[in-house]
mmCIF file of C-alpha atoms in Angstrom:
data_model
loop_
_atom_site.group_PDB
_atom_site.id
_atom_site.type_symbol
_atom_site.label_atom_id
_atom_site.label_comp_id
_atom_site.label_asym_id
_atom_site.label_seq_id
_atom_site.Cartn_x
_atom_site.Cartn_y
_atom_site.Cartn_z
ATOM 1 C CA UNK A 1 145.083 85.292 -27.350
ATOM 2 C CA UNK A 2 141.575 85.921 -25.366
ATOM 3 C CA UNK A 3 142.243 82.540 -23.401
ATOM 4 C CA UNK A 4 145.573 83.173 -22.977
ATOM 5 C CA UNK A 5 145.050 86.440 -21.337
ATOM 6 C CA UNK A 6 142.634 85.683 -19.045
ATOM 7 C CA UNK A 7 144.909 82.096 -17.973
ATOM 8 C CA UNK A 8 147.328 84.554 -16.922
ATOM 9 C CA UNK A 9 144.940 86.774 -15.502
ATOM 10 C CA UNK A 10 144.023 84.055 -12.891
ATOM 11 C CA UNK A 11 147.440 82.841 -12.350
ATOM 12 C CA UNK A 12 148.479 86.953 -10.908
ATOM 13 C CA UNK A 13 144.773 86.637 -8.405
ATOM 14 C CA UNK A 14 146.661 83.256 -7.459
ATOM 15 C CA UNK A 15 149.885 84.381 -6.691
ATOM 16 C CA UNK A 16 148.656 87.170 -5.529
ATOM 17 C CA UNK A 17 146.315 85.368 -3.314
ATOM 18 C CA UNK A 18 149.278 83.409 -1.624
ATOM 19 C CA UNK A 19 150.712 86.914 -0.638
ATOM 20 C CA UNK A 20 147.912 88.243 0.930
ATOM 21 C CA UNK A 21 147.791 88.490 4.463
ATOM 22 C CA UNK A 22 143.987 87.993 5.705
ATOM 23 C CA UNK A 23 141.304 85.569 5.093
ATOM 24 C CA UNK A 24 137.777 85.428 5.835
ATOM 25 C CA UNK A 25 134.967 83.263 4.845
ATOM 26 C CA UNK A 26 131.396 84.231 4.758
ATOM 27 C CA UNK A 27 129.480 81.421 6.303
ATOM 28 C CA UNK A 28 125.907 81.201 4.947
ATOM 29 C CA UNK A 29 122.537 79.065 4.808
ATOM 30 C CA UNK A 30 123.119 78.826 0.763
ATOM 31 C CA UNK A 31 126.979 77.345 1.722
ATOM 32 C CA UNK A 32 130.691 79.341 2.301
ATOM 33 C CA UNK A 33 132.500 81.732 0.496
ATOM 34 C CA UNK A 34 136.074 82.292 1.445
ATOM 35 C CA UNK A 35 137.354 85.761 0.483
ATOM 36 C CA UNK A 36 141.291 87.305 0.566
ATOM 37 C CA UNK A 37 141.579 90.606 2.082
ATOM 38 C CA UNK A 38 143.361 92.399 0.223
ATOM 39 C CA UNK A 39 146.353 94.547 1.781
ATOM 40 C CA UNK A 40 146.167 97.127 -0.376
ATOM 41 C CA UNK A 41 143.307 98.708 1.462
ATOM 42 C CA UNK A 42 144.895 97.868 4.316
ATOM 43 C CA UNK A 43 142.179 100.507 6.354
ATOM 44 C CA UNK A 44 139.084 99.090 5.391
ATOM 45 C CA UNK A 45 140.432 95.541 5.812
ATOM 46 C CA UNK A 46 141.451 96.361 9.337
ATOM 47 C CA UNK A 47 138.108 97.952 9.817
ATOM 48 C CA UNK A 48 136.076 94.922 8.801
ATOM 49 C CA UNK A 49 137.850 93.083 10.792
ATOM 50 C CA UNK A 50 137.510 94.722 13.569
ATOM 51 C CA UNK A 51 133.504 94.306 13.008
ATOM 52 C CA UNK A 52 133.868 90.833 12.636
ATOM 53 C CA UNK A 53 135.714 90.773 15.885
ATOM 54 C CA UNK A 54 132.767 93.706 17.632
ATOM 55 C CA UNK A 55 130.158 90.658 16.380
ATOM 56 C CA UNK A 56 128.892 92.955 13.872
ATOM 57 C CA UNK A 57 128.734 90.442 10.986
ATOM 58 C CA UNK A 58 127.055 87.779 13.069
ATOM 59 C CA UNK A 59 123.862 86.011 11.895
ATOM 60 C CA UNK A 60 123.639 89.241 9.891
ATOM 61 C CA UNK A 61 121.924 89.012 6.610
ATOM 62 C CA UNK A 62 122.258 89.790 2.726
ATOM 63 C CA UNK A 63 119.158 91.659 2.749
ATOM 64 C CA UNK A 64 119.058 93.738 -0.858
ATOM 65 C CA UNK A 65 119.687 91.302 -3.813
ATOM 66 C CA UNK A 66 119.882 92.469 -7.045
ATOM 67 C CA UNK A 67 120.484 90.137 -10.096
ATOM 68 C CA UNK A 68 123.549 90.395 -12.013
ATOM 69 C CA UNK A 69 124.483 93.595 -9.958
ATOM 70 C CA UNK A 70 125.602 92.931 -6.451
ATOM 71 C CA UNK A 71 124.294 91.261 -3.392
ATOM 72 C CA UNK A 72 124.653 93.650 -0.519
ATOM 73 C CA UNK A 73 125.024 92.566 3.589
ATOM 74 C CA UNK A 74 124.490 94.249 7.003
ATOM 75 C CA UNK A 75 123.035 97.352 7.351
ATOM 76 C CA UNK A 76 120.476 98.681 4.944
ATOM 77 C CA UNK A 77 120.973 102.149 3.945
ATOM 78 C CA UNK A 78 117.186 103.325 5.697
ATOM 79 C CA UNK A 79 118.646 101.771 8.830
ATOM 80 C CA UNK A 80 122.018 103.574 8.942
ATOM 81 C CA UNK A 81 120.542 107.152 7.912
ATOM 82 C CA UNK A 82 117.171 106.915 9.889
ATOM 83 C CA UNK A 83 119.596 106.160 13.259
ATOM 84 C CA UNK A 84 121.323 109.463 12.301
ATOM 85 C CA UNK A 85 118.437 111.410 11.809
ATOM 86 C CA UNK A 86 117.410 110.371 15.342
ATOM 87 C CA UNK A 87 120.952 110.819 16.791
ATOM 88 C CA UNK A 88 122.121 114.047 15.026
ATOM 89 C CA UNK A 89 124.601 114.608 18.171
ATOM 90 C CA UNK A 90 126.247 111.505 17.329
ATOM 91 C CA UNK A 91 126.941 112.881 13.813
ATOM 92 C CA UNK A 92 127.441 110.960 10.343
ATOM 93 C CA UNK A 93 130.095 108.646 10.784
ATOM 94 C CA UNK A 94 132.088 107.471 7.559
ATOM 95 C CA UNK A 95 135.198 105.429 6.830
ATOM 96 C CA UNK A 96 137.764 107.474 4.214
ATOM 97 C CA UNK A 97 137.641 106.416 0.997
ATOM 98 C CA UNK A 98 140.568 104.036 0.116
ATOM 99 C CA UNK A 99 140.400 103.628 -4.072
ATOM 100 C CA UNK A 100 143.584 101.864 -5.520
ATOM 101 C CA UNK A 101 144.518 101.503 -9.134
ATOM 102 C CA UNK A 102 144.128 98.056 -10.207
ATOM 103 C CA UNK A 103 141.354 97.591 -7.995
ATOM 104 C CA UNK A 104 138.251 97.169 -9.578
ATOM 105 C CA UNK A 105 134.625 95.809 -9.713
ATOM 106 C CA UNK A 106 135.291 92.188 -11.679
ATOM 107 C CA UNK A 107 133.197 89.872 -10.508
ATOM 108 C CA UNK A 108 133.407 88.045 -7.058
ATOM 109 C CA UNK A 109 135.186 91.146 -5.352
ATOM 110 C CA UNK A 110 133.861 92.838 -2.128
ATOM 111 C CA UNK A 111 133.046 96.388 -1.704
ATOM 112 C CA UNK A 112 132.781 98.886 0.984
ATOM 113 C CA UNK A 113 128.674 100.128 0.725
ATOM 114 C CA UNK A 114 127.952 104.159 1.198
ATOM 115 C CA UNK A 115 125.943 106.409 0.741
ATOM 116 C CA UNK A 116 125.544 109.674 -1.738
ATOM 117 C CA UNK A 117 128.319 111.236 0.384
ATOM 118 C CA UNK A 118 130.951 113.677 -2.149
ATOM 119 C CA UNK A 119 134.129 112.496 -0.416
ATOM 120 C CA UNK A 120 132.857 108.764 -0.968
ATOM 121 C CA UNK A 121 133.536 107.383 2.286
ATOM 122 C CA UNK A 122 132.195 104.160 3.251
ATOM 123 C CA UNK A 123 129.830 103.147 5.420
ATOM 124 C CA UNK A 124 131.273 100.829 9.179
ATOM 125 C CA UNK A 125 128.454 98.564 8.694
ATOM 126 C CA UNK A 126 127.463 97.531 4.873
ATOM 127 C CA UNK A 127 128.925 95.402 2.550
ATOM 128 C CA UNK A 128 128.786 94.210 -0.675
ATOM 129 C CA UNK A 129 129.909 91.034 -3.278
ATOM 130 C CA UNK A 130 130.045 92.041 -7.068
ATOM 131 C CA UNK A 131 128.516 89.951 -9.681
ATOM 132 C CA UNK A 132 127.771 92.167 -12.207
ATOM 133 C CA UNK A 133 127.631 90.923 -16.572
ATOM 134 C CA UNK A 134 129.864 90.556 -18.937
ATOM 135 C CA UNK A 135 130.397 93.924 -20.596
ATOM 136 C CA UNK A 136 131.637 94.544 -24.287
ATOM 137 C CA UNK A 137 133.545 96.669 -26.031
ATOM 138 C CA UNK A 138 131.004 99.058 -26.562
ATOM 139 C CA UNK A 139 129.874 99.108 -23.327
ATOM 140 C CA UNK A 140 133.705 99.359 -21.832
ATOM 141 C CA UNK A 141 133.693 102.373 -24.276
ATOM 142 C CA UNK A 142 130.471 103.803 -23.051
ATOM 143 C CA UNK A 143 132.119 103.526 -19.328
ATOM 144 C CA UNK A 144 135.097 105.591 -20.532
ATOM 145 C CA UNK A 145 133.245 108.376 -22.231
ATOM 146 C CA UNK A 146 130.856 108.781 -19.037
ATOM 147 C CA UNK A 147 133.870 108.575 -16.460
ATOM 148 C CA UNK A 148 136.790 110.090 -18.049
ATOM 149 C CA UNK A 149 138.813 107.129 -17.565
ATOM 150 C CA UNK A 150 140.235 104.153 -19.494
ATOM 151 C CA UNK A 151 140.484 100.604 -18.405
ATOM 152 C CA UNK A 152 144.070 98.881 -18.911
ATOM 153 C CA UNK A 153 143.943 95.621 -21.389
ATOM 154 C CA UNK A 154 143.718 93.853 -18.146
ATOM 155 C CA UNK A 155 140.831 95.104 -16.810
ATOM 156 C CA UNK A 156 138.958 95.170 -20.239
ATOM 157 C CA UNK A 157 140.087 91.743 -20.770
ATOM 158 C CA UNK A 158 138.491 90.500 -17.288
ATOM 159 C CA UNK A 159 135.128 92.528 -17.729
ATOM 160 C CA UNK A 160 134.747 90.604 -21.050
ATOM 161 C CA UNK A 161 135.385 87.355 -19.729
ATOM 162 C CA UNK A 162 134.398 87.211 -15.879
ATOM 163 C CA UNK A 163 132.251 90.521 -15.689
ATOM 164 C CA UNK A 164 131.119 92.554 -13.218
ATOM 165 C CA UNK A 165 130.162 96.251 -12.952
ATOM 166 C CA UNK A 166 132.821 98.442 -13.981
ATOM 167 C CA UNK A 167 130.550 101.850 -13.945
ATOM 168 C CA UNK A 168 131.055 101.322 -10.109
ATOM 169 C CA UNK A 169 135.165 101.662 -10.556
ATOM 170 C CA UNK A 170 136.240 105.446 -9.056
ATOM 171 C CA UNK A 171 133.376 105.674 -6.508
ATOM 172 C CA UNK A 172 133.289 102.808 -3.773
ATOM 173 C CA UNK A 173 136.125 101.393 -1.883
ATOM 174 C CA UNK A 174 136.941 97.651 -2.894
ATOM 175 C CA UNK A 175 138.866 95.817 -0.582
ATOM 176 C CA UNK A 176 139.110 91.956 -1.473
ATOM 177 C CA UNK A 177 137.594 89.508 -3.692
ATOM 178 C CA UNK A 178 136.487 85.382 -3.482
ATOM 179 C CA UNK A 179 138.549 82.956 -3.682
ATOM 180 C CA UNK A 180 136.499 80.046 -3.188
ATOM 181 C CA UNK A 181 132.779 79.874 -3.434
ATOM 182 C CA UNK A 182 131.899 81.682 -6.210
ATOM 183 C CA UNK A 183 128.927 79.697 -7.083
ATOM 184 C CA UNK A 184 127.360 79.850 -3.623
ATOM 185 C CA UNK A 185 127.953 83.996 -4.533
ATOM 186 C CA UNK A 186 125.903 83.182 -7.527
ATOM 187 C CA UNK A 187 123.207 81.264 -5.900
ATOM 188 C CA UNK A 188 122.380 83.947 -3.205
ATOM 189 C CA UNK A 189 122.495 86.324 -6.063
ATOM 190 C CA UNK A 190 119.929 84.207 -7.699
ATOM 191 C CA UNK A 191 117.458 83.810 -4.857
ATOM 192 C CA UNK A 192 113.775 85.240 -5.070
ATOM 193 C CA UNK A 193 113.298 88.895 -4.339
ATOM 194 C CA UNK A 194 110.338 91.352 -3.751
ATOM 195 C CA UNK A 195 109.715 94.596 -5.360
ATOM 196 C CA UNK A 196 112.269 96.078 -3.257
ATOM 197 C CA UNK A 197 115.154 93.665 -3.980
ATOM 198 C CA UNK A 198 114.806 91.849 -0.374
ATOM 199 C CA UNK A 199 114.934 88.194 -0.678
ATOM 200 C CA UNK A 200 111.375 86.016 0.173
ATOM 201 C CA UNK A 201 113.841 83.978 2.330
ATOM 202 C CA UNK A 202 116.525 85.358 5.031
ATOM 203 C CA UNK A 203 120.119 85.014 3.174
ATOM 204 C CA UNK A 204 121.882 84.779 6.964
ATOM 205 C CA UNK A 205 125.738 84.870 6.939
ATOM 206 C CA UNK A 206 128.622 85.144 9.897
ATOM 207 C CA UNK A 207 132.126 86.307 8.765
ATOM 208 C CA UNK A 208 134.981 83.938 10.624
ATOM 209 C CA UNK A 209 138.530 84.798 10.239
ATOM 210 C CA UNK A 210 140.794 82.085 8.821
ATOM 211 C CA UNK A 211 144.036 81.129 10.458
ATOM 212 C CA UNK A 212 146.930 79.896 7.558
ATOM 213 C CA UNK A 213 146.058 76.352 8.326
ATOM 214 C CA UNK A 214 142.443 77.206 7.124
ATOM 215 C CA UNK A 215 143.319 78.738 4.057
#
């Protein structure tokens, strides 16, 4: 039944996939990832792709790593908030929050970075790809209790199998998820870090937007 579920599981991100509207792929020294957009979060997809456009994603770098949690790109958080303690006319600029049911933090999806802000608005210039673990019952449970929510068999089902870090779900913005590359994903989560989760080596990346022929 287990197999079974999660077969089916992948055969909704496919057709799913084919309905989507957007495609990007991440272009990096460790290889390419190619992610769908998803049009559900049709704001923050029109956002990032209007940052791609700006050059804002260009020879930018994954520059916090942390193992079996996420990988995160652009802007560090110090960088963001120290340019708004220096600007305080400019103010402290934040995309709305766009959180969808059925939208969640399974492995290989992309996420909207922020900071500790209570309306959970996302930062213009941070981003990040979920790896995560796989989680158990127990730990699913645990989730729950802490949240005051409840996955659907779905979600449960793909946290078991594929992973990823559902105690994120509820408090950043996700707005797509790989399609192709997934092991590159894996291998710049893998890379060496220091103390403060920066890799030894530059993780560079540029963000090019697909045209249907690309796909």
């Amino acid at each position: 039944m287990k197999t079974l579920i999660v077969v089916l599981s992948f055969i909704l991100i496919s057709f799913t996939g084919r309905s989507q509207s957007t495609f990007v792929r991440f272009e990096t020294n460790k290889g390419n990832v190619t992610v769908m957009l998803y049009d559900k979060t049709p704001r923050h997809r029109d956002m990032f792709l209007k940052s791609v456009k700006q050059g804002l994603y260009k020879n930018a770098e994954f520059n916090r790593v942390i193992k079996a949690f996420v990988s995160q790109g652009g802007e560090l958080d110090d960088t963001i908030l120290n340019r708004e303690k220096r600007h305080p006319e400019l103010g402290a600029k934040r995309f709305p929050v766009e959180i969808k049911p059925g939208i969640f933090h399974k492995k290989g999806t992309l996420g909207a970075g922020r900071d500790d802000n209570p309306e959970k608005a996302s930062y213009f210039s941070q981003l990040y790809f979920v790896v995560g673990k796989v989680q158990t019952d127990a730990q699913l449970d645990a989730v729950e209790l802490k949240k005051k929510k409840k996955f659907s068999a779905a979600e449960r089902e793909i946290y078991k199998t594929i992973g990823g870090t559902p105690h994120l779900d509820g408090d950043y913005t996700i707005f797509g998820e790989i399609v192709a590359g997934m092991d590159v994903a894996d291998a710049i989560n893998g890379v060496a870090t220091n103390k403060d989760d920066v890799p030894l080596s530059p993780v560079v990346f540029n963000v090019v937007v697909l045209s249907k022929k690309e796909r």
